[in-house]
GROMACS .gro file of C-alpha atoms in nm:
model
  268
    1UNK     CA    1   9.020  16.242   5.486
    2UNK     CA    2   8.655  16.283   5.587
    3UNK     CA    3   8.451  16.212   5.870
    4UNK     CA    4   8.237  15.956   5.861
    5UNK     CA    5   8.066  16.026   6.227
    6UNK     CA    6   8.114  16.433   6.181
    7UNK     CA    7   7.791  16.600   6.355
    8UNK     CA    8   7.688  16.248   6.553
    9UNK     CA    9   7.652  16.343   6.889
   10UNK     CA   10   7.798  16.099   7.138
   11UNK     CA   11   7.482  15.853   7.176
   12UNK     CA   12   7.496  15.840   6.814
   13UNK     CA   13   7.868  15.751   6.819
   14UNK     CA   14   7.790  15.510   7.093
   15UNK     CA   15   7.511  15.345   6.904
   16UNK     CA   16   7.705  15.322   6.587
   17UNK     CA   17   7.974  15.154   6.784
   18UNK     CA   18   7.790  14.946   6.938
   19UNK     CA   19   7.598  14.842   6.658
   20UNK     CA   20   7.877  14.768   6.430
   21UNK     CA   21   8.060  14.552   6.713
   22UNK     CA   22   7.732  14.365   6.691
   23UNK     CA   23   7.762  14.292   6.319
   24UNK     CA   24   8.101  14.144   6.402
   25UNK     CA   25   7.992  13.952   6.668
   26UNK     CA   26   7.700  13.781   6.421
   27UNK     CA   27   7.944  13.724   6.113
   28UNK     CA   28   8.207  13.553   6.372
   29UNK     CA   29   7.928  13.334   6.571
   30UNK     CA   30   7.935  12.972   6.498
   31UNK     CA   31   8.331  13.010   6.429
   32UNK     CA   32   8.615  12.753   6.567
   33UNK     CA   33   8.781  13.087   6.783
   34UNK     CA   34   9.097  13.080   6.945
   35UNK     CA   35   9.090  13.143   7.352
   36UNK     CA   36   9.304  13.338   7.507
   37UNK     CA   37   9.349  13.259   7.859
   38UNK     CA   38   9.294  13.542   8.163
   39UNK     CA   39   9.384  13.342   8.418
   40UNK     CA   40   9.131  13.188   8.699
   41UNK     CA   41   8.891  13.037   8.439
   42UNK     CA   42   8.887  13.365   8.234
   43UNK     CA   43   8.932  13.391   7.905
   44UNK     CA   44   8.871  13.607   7.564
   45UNK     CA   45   8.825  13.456   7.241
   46UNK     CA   46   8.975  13.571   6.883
   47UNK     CA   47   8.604  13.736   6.887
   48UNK     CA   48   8.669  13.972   7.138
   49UNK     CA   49   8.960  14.086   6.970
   50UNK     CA   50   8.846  14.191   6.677
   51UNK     CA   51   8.512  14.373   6.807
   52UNK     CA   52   8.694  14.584   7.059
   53UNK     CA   53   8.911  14.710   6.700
   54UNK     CA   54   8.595  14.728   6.510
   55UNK     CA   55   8.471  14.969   6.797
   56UNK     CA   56   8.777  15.147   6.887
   57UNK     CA   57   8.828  15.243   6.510
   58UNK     CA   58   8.475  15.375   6.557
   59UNK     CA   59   8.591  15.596   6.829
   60UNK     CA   60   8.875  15.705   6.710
   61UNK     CA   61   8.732  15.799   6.434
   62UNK     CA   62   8.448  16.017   6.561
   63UNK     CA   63   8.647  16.118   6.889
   64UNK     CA   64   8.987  16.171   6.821
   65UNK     CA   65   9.024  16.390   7.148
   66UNK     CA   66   8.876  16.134   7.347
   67UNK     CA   67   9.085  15.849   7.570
   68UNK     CA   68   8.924  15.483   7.556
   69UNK     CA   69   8.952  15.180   7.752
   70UNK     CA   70   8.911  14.871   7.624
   71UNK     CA   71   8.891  14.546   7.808
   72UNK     CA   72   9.121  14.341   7.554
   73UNK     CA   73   9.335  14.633   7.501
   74UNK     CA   74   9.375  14.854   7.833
   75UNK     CA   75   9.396  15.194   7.822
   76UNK     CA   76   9.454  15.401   7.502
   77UNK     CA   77   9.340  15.726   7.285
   78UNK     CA   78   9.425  16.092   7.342
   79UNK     CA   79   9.673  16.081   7.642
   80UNK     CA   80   9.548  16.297   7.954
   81UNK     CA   81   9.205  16.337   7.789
   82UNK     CA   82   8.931  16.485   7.992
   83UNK     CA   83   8.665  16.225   7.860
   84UNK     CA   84   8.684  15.828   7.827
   85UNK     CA   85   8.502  15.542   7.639
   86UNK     CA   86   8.466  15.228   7.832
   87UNK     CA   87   8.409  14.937   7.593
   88UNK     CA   88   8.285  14.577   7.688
   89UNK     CA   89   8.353  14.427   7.317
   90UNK     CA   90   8.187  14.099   7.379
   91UNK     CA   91   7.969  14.066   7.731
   92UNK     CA   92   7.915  13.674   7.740
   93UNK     CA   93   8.251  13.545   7.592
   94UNK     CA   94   8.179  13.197   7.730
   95UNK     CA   95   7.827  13.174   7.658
   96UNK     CA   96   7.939  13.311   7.256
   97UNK     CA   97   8.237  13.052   7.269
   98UNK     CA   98   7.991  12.772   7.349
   99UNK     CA   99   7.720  12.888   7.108
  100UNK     CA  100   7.467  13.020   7.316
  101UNK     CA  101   7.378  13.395   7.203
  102UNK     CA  102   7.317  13.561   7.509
  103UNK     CA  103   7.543  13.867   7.487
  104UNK     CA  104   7.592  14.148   7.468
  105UNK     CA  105   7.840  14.524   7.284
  106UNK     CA  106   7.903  14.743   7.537
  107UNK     CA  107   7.987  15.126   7.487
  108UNK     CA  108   8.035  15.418   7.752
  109UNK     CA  109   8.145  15.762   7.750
  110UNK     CA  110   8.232  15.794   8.145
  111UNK     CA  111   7.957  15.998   8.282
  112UNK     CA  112   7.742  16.066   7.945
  113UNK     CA  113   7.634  15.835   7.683
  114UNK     CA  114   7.590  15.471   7.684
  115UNK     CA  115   7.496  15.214   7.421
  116UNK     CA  116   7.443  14.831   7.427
  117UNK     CA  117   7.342  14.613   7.178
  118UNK     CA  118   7.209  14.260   7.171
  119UNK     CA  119   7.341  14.099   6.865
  120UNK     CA  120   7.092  13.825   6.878
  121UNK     CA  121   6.768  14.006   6.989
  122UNK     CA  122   6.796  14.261   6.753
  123UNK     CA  123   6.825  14.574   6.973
  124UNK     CA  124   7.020  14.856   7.064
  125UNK     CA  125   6.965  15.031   7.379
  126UNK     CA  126   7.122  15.403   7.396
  127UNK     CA  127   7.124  15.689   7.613
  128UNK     CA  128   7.243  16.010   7.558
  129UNK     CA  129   7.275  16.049   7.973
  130UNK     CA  130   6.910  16.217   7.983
  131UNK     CA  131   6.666  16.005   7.852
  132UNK     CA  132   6.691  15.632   7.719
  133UNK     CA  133   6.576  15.439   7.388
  134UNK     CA  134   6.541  15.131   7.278
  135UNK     CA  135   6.588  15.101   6.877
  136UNK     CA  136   6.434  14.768   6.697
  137UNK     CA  137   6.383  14.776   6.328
  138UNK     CA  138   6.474  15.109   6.300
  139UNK     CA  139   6.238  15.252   6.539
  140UNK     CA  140   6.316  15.403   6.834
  141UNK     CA  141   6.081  15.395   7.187
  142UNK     CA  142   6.174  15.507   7.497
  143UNK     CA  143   6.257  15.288   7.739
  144UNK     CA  144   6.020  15.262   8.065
  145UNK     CA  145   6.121  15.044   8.390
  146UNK     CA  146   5.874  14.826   8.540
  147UNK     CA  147   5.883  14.578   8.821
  148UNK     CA  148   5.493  14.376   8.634
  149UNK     CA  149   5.776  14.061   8.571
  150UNK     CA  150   5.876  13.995   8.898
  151UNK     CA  151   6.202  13.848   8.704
  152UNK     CA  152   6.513  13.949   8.914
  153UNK     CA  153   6.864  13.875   8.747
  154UNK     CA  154   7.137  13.810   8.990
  155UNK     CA  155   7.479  13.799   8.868
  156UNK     CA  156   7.642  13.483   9.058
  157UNK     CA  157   7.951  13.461   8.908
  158UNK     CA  158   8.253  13.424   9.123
  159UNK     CA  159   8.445  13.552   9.322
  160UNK     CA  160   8.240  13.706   9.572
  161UNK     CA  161   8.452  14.005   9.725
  162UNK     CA  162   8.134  14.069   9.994
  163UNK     CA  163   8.192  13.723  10.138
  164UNK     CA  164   8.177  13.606  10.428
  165UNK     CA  165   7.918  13.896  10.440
  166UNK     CA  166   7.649  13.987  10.154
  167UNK     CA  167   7.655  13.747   9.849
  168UNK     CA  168   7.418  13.826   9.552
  169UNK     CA  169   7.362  13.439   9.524
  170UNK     CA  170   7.213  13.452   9.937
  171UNK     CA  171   6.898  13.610   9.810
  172UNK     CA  172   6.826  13.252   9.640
  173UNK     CA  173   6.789  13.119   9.929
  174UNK     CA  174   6.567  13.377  10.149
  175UNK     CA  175   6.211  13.268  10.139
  176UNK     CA  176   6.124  13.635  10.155
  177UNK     CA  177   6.255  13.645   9.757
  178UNK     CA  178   6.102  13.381   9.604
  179UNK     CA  179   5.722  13.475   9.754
  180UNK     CA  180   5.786  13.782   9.582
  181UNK     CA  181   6.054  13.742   9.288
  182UNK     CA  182   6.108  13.522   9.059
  183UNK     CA  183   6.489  13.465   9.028
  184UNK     CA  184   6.681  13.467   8.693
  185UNK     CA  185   7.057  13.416   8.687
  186UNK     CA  186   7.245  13.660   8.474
  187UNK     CA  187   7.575  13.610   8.234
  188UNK     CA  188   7.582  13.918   8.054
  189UNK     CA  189   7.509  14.268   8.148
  190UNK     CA  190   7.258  14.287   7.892
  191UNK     CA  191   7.020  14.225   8.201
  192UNK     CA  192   7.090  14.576   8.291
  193UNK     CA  193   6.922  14.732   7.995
  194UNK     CA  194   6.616  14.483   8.002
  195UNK     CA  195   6.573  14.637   8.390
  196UNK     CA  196   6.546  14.966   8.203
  197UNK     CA  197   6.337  14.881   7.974
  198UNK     CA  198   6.058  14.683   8.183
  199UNK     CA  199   6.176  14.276   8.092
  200UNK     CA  200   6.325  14.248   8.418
  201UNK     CA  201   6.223  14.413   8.768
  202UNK     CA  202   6.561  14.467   8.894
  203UNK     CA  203   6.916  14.340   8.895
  204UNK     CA  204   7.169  14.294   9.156
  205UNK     CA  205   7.527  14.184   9.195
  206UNK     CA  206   7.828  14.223   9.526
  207UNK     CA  207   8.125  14.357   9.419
  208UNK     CA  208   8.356  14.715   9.476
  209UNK     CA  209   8.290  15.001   9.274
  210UNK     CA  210   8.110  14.929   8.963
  211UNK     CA  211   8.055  15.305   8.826
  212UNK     CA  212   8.348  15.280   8.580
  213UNK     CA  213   8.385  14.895   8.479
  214UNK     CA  214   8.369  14.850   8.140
  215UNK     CA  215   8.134  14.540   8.215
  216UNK     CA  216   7.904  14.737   8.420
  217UNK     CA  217   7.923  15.155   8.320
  218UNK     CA  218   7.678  15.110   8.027
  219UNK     CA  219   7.399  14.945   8.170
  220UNK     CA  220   7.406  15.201   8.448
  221UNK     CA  221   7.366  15.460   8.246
  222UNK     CA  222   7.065  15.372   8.103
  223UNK     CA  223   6.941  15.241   8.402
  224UNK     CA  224   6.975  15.622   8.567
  225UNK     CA  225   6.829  15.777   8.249
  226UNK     CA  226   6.551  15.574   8.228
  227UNK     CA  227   6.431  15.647   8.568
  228UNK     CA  228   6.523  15.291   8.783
  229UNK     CA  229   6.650  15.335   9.123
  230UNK     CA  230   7.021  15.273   9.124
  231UNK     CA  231   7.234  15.158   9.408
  232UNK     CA  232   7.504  14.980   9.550
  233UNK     CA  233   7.425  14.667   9.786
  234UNK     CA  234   7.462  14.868  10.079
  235UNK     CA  235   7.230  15.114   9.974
  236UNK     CA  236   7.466  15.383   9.885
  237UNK     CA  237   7.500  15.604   9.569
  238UNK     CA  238   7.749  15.410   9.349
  239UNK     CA  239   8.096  15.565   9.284
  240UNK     CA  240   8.470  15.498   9.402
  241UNK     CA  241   8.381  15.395   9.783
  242UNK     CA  242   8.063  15.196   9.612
  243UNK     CA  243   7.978  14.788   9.699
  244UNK     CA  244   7.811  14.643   9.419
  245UNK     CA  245   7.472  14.696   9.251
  246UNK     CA  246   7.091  14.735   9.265
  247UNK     CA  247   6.914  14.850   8.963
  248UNK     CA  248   6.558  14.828   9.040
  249UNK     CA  249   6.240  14.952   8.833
  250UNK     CA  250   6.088  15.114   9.066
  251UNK     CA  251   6.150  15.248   9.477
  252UNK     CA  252   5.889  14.993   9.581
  253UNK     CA  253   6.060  14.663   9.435
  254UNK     CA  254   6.463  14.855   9.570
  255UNK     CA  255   6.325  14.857   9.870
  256UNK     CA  256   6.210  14.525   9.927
  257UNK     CA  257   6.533  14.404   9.776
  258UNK     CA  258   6.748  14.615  10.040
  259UNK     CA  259   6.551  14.458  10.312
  260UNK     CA  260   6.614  14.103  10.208
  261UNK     CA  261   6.978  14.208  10.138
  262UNK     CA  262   6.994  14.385  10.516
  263UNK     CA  263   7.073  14.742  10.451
  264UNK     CA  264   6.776  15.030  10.399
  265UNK     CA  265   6.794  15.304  10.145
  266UNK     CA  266   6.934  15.626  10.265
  267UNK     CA  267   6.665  15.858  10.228
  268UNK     CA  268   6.708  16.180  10.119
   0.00000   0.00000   0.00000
């Protein structure tokens, strides 16, 4: 039986991934969809379900070797495998279950390539861990961070593991922020990618270590290839011991943000 994704390299796989959990996600939109229920308000729909198998059939596919995680399906692939796919199949499940199409197809190889696609905007965003693209109509740019916007996105979705300390929702309410920002409340990581590629000055949200959540591992990728200074909120390089995120364009607008959060930049 051939291979259809012999000879991709792995932002190719990624972006073909990614891309064709995006078609799934359009041909389902607009769909009664069955919910099935997380726990504390979470839930996935019938939607979810079947893009993580459109991707993972992708993967499996083109990286037989590899082991993937899924966030529908847990862990699965090539037992003991020294590389892993992390895949967000449907970033925005309640904003897709209530018809609004701000989402996003999420597709990671842990420490190397990185795809996400907007269904809706008609773009794929890929990195191959060196250097980041943008691909819209079948051209492909590279992507280049700038703070011009102002435009912040901070994630404010609950809980808050920083609390009582550092929220992401507290810099709403610092008048330092809003002379300088203009705020923009995120649901989907898609805001990562639009911080690489210049729609958004930065992004921040509290949490633990973000480096290898499914949610979060693709959008930091490009962010890193693309040249944005990447952080967690106490200024620290994100990994295991990490708190949280700050993707900014540029050292300039990072800094600013570190000072309203309370915590400088290490420098090195």
């Amino acid at each position: 039986m051939s291979n259809s994704y012999a000879g991709l390299d792995d932002a190719a796989v990624a972006t073909a991934a990614a891309c064709a959990g995006a078609d799934v996600v359009r041909a389902l939109y607009g769909r009664r969809l069955a919910r099935i229920d997380k726990g504390g308000g979470d839930f996935a729909t019938t939607a979810d379900v079947e893009v993580e198998k459109t991707i993972l059939g992708i993967l499996r596919e083109a990286r037989p070797d590899d082991a993937v995680l899924g966030e529908e399906s847990g862990p699965g692939g090539a037992a003991g495998a020294a590389r892993q796919w992390l895949v967000d199949p449907l970033c925005g499940t309640l904003n897709y279950a209530v018809g609004t199409m701000l989402v996003a197809v999420n597709v990671a190889l842990c420490g190397g390539a990185a795809a996400v696609a907007d269904p809706f905007g008609g773009e794929v965003f890929f990195t191959d861990g060196e250097t980041a693209w943008v691909r819209r109509d079948g051209a492909d740019a590279r992507l280049v961070p700038s703070s011009a916007t102002g435009l912040v996105d901070v994630n404010l979705d609950p809980p808050f593991p920083g609390a009582p300390g550092f929220r992401a929702v507290d810099l709403l309410a610092r008048p330092a922020f809003v002379e300088r920002f203009r705020p923009r409340v995120g649901s989907t990581t898609l805001a990562l990618s639009w911080v690489a590629a210049g729609k958004r000055a930065a992004y921040v949200t509290d949490g633990g270590d973000l480096s290898g959540s499914v949610h979060f591992a693709a959008g930091i990728a490009l962010c890193k290839a693309a040249g944005c200074v990447v952080t967690g909120i106490d200024g620290a390089p994100i990994g295991p011991t990490g708190r949280g995120l700050v993707a900014a364009a540029d050292s300039e607008t990072h800094d600013l943000l570190m000072s309203m959060i309370g915590t400088p930049r290490p420098r090195v």
